[in-house]
Amino acid sequence: MASIKLDDLKKTYPGGIQAVKGIDLEVADGEFVVLVGPSGCGKSTLLRMVAGLETISEGKLCIGERRVNDLEPAQRDIAMVFQNYALYPHMTVFNNLAYGLKNRGFKRDEIQRRVEEAAKMLEIEAFLPRKPRQLSGGQRQRVAMGRALVREPAAFLFDEPLSNLDAKLRVQMRVEIKQLQRRLKTTSLYVTHDQLEAMTLGDRLVVLNEGRIEQVGTPMEIYARP
Ligand code: ADP
Ligand code: ADP
């Protein structure tokens, strides 16, 4: 595990749009921070910079003590969960989970151990031989989370992971993520526009507006109105 530190992080897109205008934030070791704010406020850009999927225009990004501004996504020791599952349709669930580890050169035994452990935790053991198209939406989202879990990363990034699910499943998965968080206590940065998700999951919420931090606090501090 490790902290995530953003020091005056900025993003200007080609064409001049300033999506992120100087963010200072530390997600502490083991802390779960939720980024909220209106559409277009820069949540996704910020998360993608941390993931290494978007270049950083200015500022410093550290995972643990290491400056990672110029590292490839795979070298950052973080794993990201997307809303659109991003599963390989032609591979079994097992191989979807194993793929990233194989690419990183992990040994067979270690891959087997990690895949089985993640599958058990997410209760998808029975689906390991199946293809994604044979799974329900909720099961696919669990596999997508499994792909992040098997990496055993220093931190998780979540990009609106539940926004494609129906309302009932969203509630269920929210509870499951909360339970996982309690067990694993992995440093997490989670983007959502869903207030209930933010309140349930966040140790701390960060409210963005027009590329800047507007408010930081516990769910109670942010949402409790007299
Ligand atoms: P959010 O995730 O909060 O909806 P985004 O980070 O997607 O916000 O977008 C922040 C701002 O950056 C918006 O004005 C958006 O139009 C702009 N933007 C996002 N991605 C790009 C891009 N690839 N090129 C240019 N502008 C972008
Ligand atoms: P190959 O690429 O050699 O055909 P696979 O990629 O299918 O092999 O599998 C690699 C490893 O994962 C093997 O050790 C295999 O036994 C194991 N494996 C594949 N599918 C499953 C599964 N559904 N449950 C448990 N282990 C599996």
GROMACS .gro file of C-alpha atoms and ligand atoms in nm:
model
  280
    1MET     CA    1   0.000   0.000   0.000
    2ALA     CA    2   0.102   0.357  -0.051
    3SER     CA    3  -0.027   0.710  -0.042
    4ILE     CA    4  -0.113   0.908  -0.354
    5LYS     CA    5   0.014   1.266  -0.348
    6LEU     CA    6  -0.089   1.536  -0.594
    7ASP     CA    7   0.111   1.854  -0.577
    8ASP     CA    8  -0.036   2.146  -0.777
    9LEU     CA    9  -0.143   1.909  -1.053
   10LYS     CA   10  -0.263   2.076  -1.374
   11LYS     CA   11  -0.399   1.965  -1.709
   12THR     CA   12  -0.436   2.182  -2.016
   13TYR     CA   13  -0.568   1.994  -2.318
   14PRO     CA   14  -0.443   2.076  -2.668
   15GLY     CA   15  -0.661   2.366  -2.777
   16GLY     CA   16  -0.626   2.534  -2.439
   17ILE     CA   17  -0.903   2.387  -2.221
   18GLN     CA   18  -0.780   2.392  -1.860
   19ALA     CA   19  -0.951   2.082  -1.724
   20VAL     CA   20  -0.752   2.067  -1.396
   21LYS     CA   21  -0.625   2.396  -1.254
   22GLY     CA   22  -0.393   2.309  -0.966
   23ILE     CA   23  -0.493   2.029  -0.732
   24ASP     CA   24  -0.319   1.958  -0.399
   25LEU     CA   25  -0.438   1.636  -0.245
   26GLU     CA   26  -0.299   1.348  -0.041
   27VAL     CA   27  -0.485   1.018  -0.030
   28ALA     CA   28  -0.331   0.861   0.279
   29ASP     CA   29  -0.213   0.502   0.302
   30GLY     CA   30  -0.528   0.287   0.321
   31GLU     CA   31  -0.766   0.579   0.279
   32PHE     CA   32  -1.068   0.573   0.045
   33VAL     CA   33  -1.120   0.914  -0.118
   34VAL     CA   34  -1.414   0.986  -0.346
   35LEU     CA   35  -1.399   1.261  -0.610
   36VAL     CA   36  -1.736   1.419  -0.679
   37GLY     CA   37  -1.858   1.721  -0.873
   38PRO     CA   38  -2.065   1.821  -1.174
   39SER     CA   39  -2.005   1.683  -1.520
   40GLY     CA   40  -1.705   1.849  -1.681
   41CYS     CA   41  -1.541   1.955  -1.352
   42GLY     CA   42  -1.229   1.750  -1.424
   43LYS     CA   43  -1.282   1.429  -1.223
   44SER     CA   44  -1.205   1.194  -1.505
   45THR     CA   45  -0.905   1.395  -1.624
   46LEU     CA   46  -0.762   1.396  -1.272
   47LEU     CA   47  -0.806   1.022  -1.228
   48ARG     CA   48  -0.661   0.950  -1.572
   49MET     CA   49  -0.353   1.157  -1.489
   50VAL     CA   50  -0.302   0.952  -1.173
   51ALA     CA   51  -0.346   0.633  -1.378
   52GLY     CA   52  -0.099   0.750  -1.642
   53LEU     CA   53  -0.360   0.746  -1.919
   54GLU     CA   54  -0.334   1.123  -1.962
   55THR     CA   55  -0.017   1.331  -1.953
   56ILE     CA   56   0.035   1.576  -1.668
   57SER     CA   57   0.079   1.937  -1.785
   58GLU     CA   58   0.224   2.070  -1.460
   59GLY     CA   59   0.277   1.964  -1.100
   60LYS     CA   60   0.401   1.653  -0.925
   61LEU     CA   61   0.240   1.313  -0.873
   62CYS     CA   62   0.379   1.063  -0.622
   63ILE     CA   63   0.271   0.709  -0.539
   64GLY     CA   64   0.434   0.641  -0.205
   65GLU     CA   65   0.766   0.825  -0.211
   66ARG     CA   66   0.813   0.776  -0.583
   67ARG     CA   67   0.753   1.051  -0.839
   68VAL     CA   68   0.558   0.881  -1.116
   69ASN     CA   69   0.480   1.170  -1.356
   70ASP     CA   70   0.672   1.012  -1.639
   71LEU     CA   71   0.611   0.642  -1.569
   72GLU     CA   72   0.396   0.422  -1.791
   73PRO     CA   73   0.064   0.306  -1.639
   74ALA     CA   74   0.199  -0.046  -1.590
   75GLN     CA   75   0.493   0.082  -1.384
   76ARG     CA   76   0.284   0.281  -1.136
   77ASP     CA   77   0.174  -0.007  -0.911
   78ILE     CA   78  -0.190   0.099  -0.931
   79ALA     CA   79  -0.490  -0.075  -1.085
   80MET     CA   80  -0.795   0.090  -1.236
   81VAL     CA   81  -1.156  -0.032  -1.251
   82PHE     CA   82  -1.360   0.105  -1.543
   83GLN     CA   83  -1.733   0.139  -1.594
   84ASN     CA   84  -1.738  -0.044  -1.924
   85TYR     CA   85  -1.582  -0.363  -1.778
   86ALA     CA   86  -1.307  -0.368  -2.043
   87LEU     CA   87  -1.305  -0.750  -2.044
   88TYR     CA   88  -1.163  -0.957  -2.330
   89PRO     CA   89  -1.468  -1.123  -2.490
   90HIS     CA   90  -1.283  -1.420  -2.641
   91MET     CA   91  -1.110  -1.519  -2.315
   92THR     CA   92  -1.247  -1.714  -2.020
   93VAL     CA   93  -1.295  -1.532  -1.691
   94PHE     CA   94  -0.988  -1.713  -1.560
   95ASN     CA   95  -0.777  -1.581  -1.845
   96ASN     CA   96  -0.927  -1.235  -1.819
   97LEU     CA   97  -0.802  -1.232  -1.462
   98ALA     CA   98  -0.470  -1.395  -1.546
   99TYR     CA   99  -0.387  -1.192  -1.859
  100GLY     CA  100  -0.221  -0.894  -1.695
  101LEU     CA  101  -0.018  -1.117  -1.467
  102LYS     CA  102   0.101  -1.333  -1.756
  103ASN     CA  103   0.212  -1.020  -1.938
  104ARG     CA  104   0.405  -0.913  -1.632
  105GLY     CA  105   0.585  -1.245  -1.629
  106PHE     CA  106   0.436  -1.392  -1.312
  107LYS     CA  107   0.486  -1.765  -1.262
  108ARG     CA  108   0.197  -2.008  -1.317
  109ASP     CA  109   0.159  -2.097  -0.948
  110GLU     CA  110   0.148  -1.735  -0.844
  111ILE     CA  111  -0.108  -1.654  -1.116
  112GLN     CA  112  -0.321  -1.948  -1.007
  113ARG     CA  113  -0.304  -1.840  -0.642
  114ARG     CA  114  -0.392  -1.479  -0.711
  115VAL     CA  115  -0.676  -1.558  -0.953
  116GLU     CA  116  -0.829  -1.809  -0.715
  117GLU     CA  117  -0.799  -1.573  -0.421
  118ALA     CA  118  -0.961  -1.283  -0.609
  119ALA     CA  119  -1.233  -1.508  -0.751
  120LYS     CA  120  -1.312  -1.636  -0.403
  121MET     CA  121  -1.325  -1.287  -0.259
  122LEU     CA  122  -1.562  -1.173  -0.533
  123GLU     CA  123  -1.760  -1.499  -0.535
  124ILE     CA  124  -1.704  -1.564  -0.904
  125GLU     CA  125  -1.518  -1.898  -0.871
  126ALA     CA  126  -1.797  -2.081  -1.051
  127PHE     CA  127  -1.761  -1.854  -1.353
  128LEU     CA  128  -1.387  -1.898  -1.412
  129PRO     CA  129  -1.432  -2.126  -1.716
  130ARG     CA  130  -1.700  -1.905  -1.875
  131LYS     CA  131  -1.672  -1.629  -2.132
  132PRO     CA  132  -1.786  -1.276  -2.038
  133ARG     CA  133  -2.093  -1.297  -2.265
  134GLN     CA  134  -2.222  -1.583  -2.046
  135LEU     CA  135  -2.226  -1.355  -1.741
  136SER     CA  136  -2.471  -1.100  -1.607
  137GLY     CA  137  -2.379  -0.733  -1.580
  138GLY     CA  138  -2.304  -0.762  -1.210
  139GLN     CA  139  -2.088  -1.069  -1.262
  140ARG     CA  140  -1.894  -0.890  -1.535
  141GLN     CA  141  -1.835  -0.595  -1.308
  142ARG     CA  142  -1.701  -0.834  -1.043
  143VAL     CA  143  -1.462  -0.979  -1.300
  144ALA     CA  144  -1.352  -0.626  -1.386
  145MET     CA  145  -1.278  -0.569  -1.018
  146GLY     CA  146  -1.101  -0.903  -1.005
  147ARG     CA  147  -0.865  -0.785  -1.276
  148ALA     CA  148  -0.763  -0.502  -1.046
  149LEU     CA  149  -0.746  -0.724  -0.733
  150VAL     CA  150  -0.510  -0.984  -0.879
  151ARG     CA  151  -0.252  -0.714  -0.937
  152GLU     CA  152  -0.233  -0.661  -0.558
  153PRO     CA  153  -0.153  -0.298  -0.630
  154ALA     CA  154  -0.047  -0.022  -0.394
  155ALA     CA  155  -0.364   0.168  -0.486
  156PHE     CA  156  -0.693   0.133  -0.671
  157LEU     CA  157  -0.849   0.386  -0.904
  158PHE     CA  158  -1.220   0.361  -0.983
  159ASP     CA  159  -1.375   0.547  -1.276
  160GLU     CA  160  -1.752   0.544  -1.215
  161PRO     CA  161  -1.745   0.164  -1.195
  162LEU     CA  162  -2.116   0.122  -1.123
  163SER     CA  163  -2.271   0.377  -1.356
  164ASN     CA  164  -2.366   0.121  -1.623
  165LEU     CA  165  -2.551  -0.105  -1.380
  166ASP     CA  166  -2.922  -0.095  -1.302
  167ALA     CA  167  -3.032   0.063  -0.974
  168LYS     CA  168  -3.069  -0.259  -0.777
  169LEU     CA  169  -2.732  -0.392  -0.880
  170ARG     CA  170  -2.569  -0.057  -0.809
  171VAL     CA  171  -2.682  -0.077  -0.447
  172GLN     CA  172  -2.560  -0.435  -0.416
  173MET     CA  173  -2.220  -0.364  -0.570
  174ARG     CA  174  -2.181  -0.054  -0.357
  175VAL     CA  175  -2.217  -0.270  -0.049
  176GLU     CA  176  -1.971  -0.524  -0.189
  177ILE     CA  177  -1.709  -0.261  -0.264
  178LYS     CA  178  -1.753  -0.131   0.089
  179GLN     CA  179  -1.694  -0.480   0.229
  180LEU     CA  180  -1.387  -0.528   0.011
  181GLN     CA  181  -1.255  -0.193   0.126
  182ARG     CA  182  -1.294  -0.299   0.491
  183ARG     CA  183  -1.104  -0.620   0.426
  184LEU     CA  184  -0.829  -0.498   0.201
  185LYS     CA  185  -0.781  -0.137   0.318
  186THR     CA  186  -0.610  -0.052  -0.009
  187THR     CA  187  -0.555   0.316  -0.084
  188SER     CA  188  -0.834   0.415  -0.324
  189LEU     CA  189  -0.938   0.709  -0.537
  190TYR     CA  190  -1.295   0.671  -0.662
  191VAL     CA  191  -1.479   0.894  -0.911
  192THR     CA  192  -1.857   0.910  -0.912
  193HIS     CA  193  -2.144   1.149  -0.966
  194ASP     CA  194  -2.366   0.937  -0.739
  195GLN     CA  195  -2.409   1.099  -0.397
  196LEU     CA  196  -2.507   0.774  -0.224
  197GLU     CA  197  -2.200   0.599  -0.357
  198ALA     CA  198  -1.983   0.885  -0.236
  199MET     CA  199  -2.142   0.885   0.108
  200THR     CA  200  -2.128   0.509   0.153
  201LEU     CA  201  -1.775   0.455   0.033
  202GLY     CA  202  -1.571   0.764   0.109
  203ASP     CA  203  -1.360   0.812   0.419
  204ARG     CA  204  -1.322   1.157   0.269
  205LEU     CA  205  -1.489   1.336  -0.020
  206VAL     CA  206  -1.327   1.587  -0.250
  207VAL     CA  207  -1.568   1.816  -0.435
  208LEU     CA  208  -1.429   1.948  -0.762
  209ASN     CA  209  -1.565   2.244  -0.950
  210GLU     CA  210  -1.425   2.382  -1.275
  211GLY     CA  211  -1.092   2.208  -1.225
  212ARG     CA  212  -1.039   2.319  -0.865
  213ILE     CA  213  -1.109   2.171  -0.522
  214GLU     CA  214  -1.415   2.340  -0.381
  215GLN     CA  215  -1.456   2.139  -0.060
  216VAL     CA  216  -1.289   1.853   0.126
  217GLY     CA  217  -1.443   1.665   0.416
  218THR     CA  218  -1.605   1.352   0.554
  219PRO     CA  219  -1.941   1.255   0.399
  220MET     CA  220  -2.110   1.405   0.707
  221GLU     CA  221  -1.926   1.734   0.670
  222ILE     CA  222  -2.006   1.760   0.299
  223TYR     CA  223  -2.366   1.641   0.289
  224ALA     CA  224  -2.512   1.705   0.635
  225ARG     CA  225  -2.708   2.026   0.605
  226PRO     CA  226  -2.866   2.188   0.912
  227ADP     P1  227  -1.567   1.506  -1.556
  227ADP     O1  228  -1.501   1.373  -1.548
  227ADP     O2  229  -1.579   1.573  -1.423
  227ADP     O3  230  -1.699   1.503  -1.628
  227ADP     P2  231  -1.362   1.566  -1.750
  227ADP     O4  232  -1.232   1.548  -1.683
  227ADP     O5  233  -1.411   1.461  -1.840
  227ADP     O6  234  -1.472   1.603  -1.640
  227ADP     O7  235  -1.356   1.702  -1.834
  227ADP     C1  236  -1.305   1.824  -1.781
  227ADP     C2  237  -1.298   1.927  -1.894
  227ADP     O8  238  -1.199   1.887  -1.988
  227ADP     C3  239  -1.426   1.944  -1.974
  227ADP     O9  240  -1.436   2.080  -2.011
  227ADP     C4  241  -1.404   1.857  -2.095
  227ADP    O10  242  -1.478   1.904  -2.203
  227ADP     C5  243  -1.255   1.871  -2.117
  227ADP     N1  244  -1.194   1.753  -2.180
  227ADP     C6  245  -1.199   1.627  -2.133
  227ADP     N2  246  -1.129   1.543  -2.212
  227ADP     C7  247  -1.078   1.619  -2.313
  227ADP     C8  248  -0.995   1.594  -2.426
  227ADP     N3  249  -0.949   1.470  -2.452
  227ADP     N4  250  -0.964   1.697  -2.506
  227ADP     C9  251  -1.007   1.822  -2.479
  227ADP     N5  252  -1.083   1.854  -2.374
  227ADP    C10  253  -1.119   1.754  -2.291
  228ADP     P1  254  -0.284  -2.231  -2.229
  228ADP     O1  255  -0.261  -2.087  -2.265
  228ADP     O2  256  -0.159  -2.308  -2.205
  228ADP     O3  257  -0.384  -2.302  -2.314
  228ADP     P2  258  -0.458  -2.131  -2.027
  228ADP     O4  259  -0.418  -1.991  -2.058
  228ADP     O5  260  -0.592  -2.177  -2.066
  228ADP     O6  261  -0.349  -2.229  -2.083
  228ADP     O7  262  -0.440  -2.156  -1.873
  228ADP     C1  263  -0.323  -2.123  -1.805
  228ADP     C2  264  -0.328  -2.175  -1.664
  228ADP     O8  265  -0.452  -2.141  -1.603
  228ADP     C3  266  -0.321  -2.327  -1.657
  228ADP     O9  267  -0.247  -2.360  -1.540
  228ADP     C4  268  -0.464  -2.371  -1.642
  228ADP    O10  269  -0.472  -2.493  -1.574
  228ADP     C5  270  -0.519  -2.260  -1.559
  228ADP     N1  271  -0.665  -2.245  -1.582
  228ADP     C6  272  -0.725  -2.211  -1.698
  228ADP     N2  273  -0.858  -2.203  -1.683
  228ADP     C7  274  -0.882  -2.232  -1.553
  228ADP     C8  275  -1.000  -2.241  -1.474
  228ADP     N3  276  -1.122  -2.221  -1.525
  228ADP     N4  277  -0.990  -2.271  -1.343
  228ADP     C9  278  -0.869  -2.293  -1.290
  228ADP     N5  279  -0.754  -2.287  -1.358
  228ADP    C10  280  -0.760  -2.258  -1.488
   0.00000   0.00000   0.00000
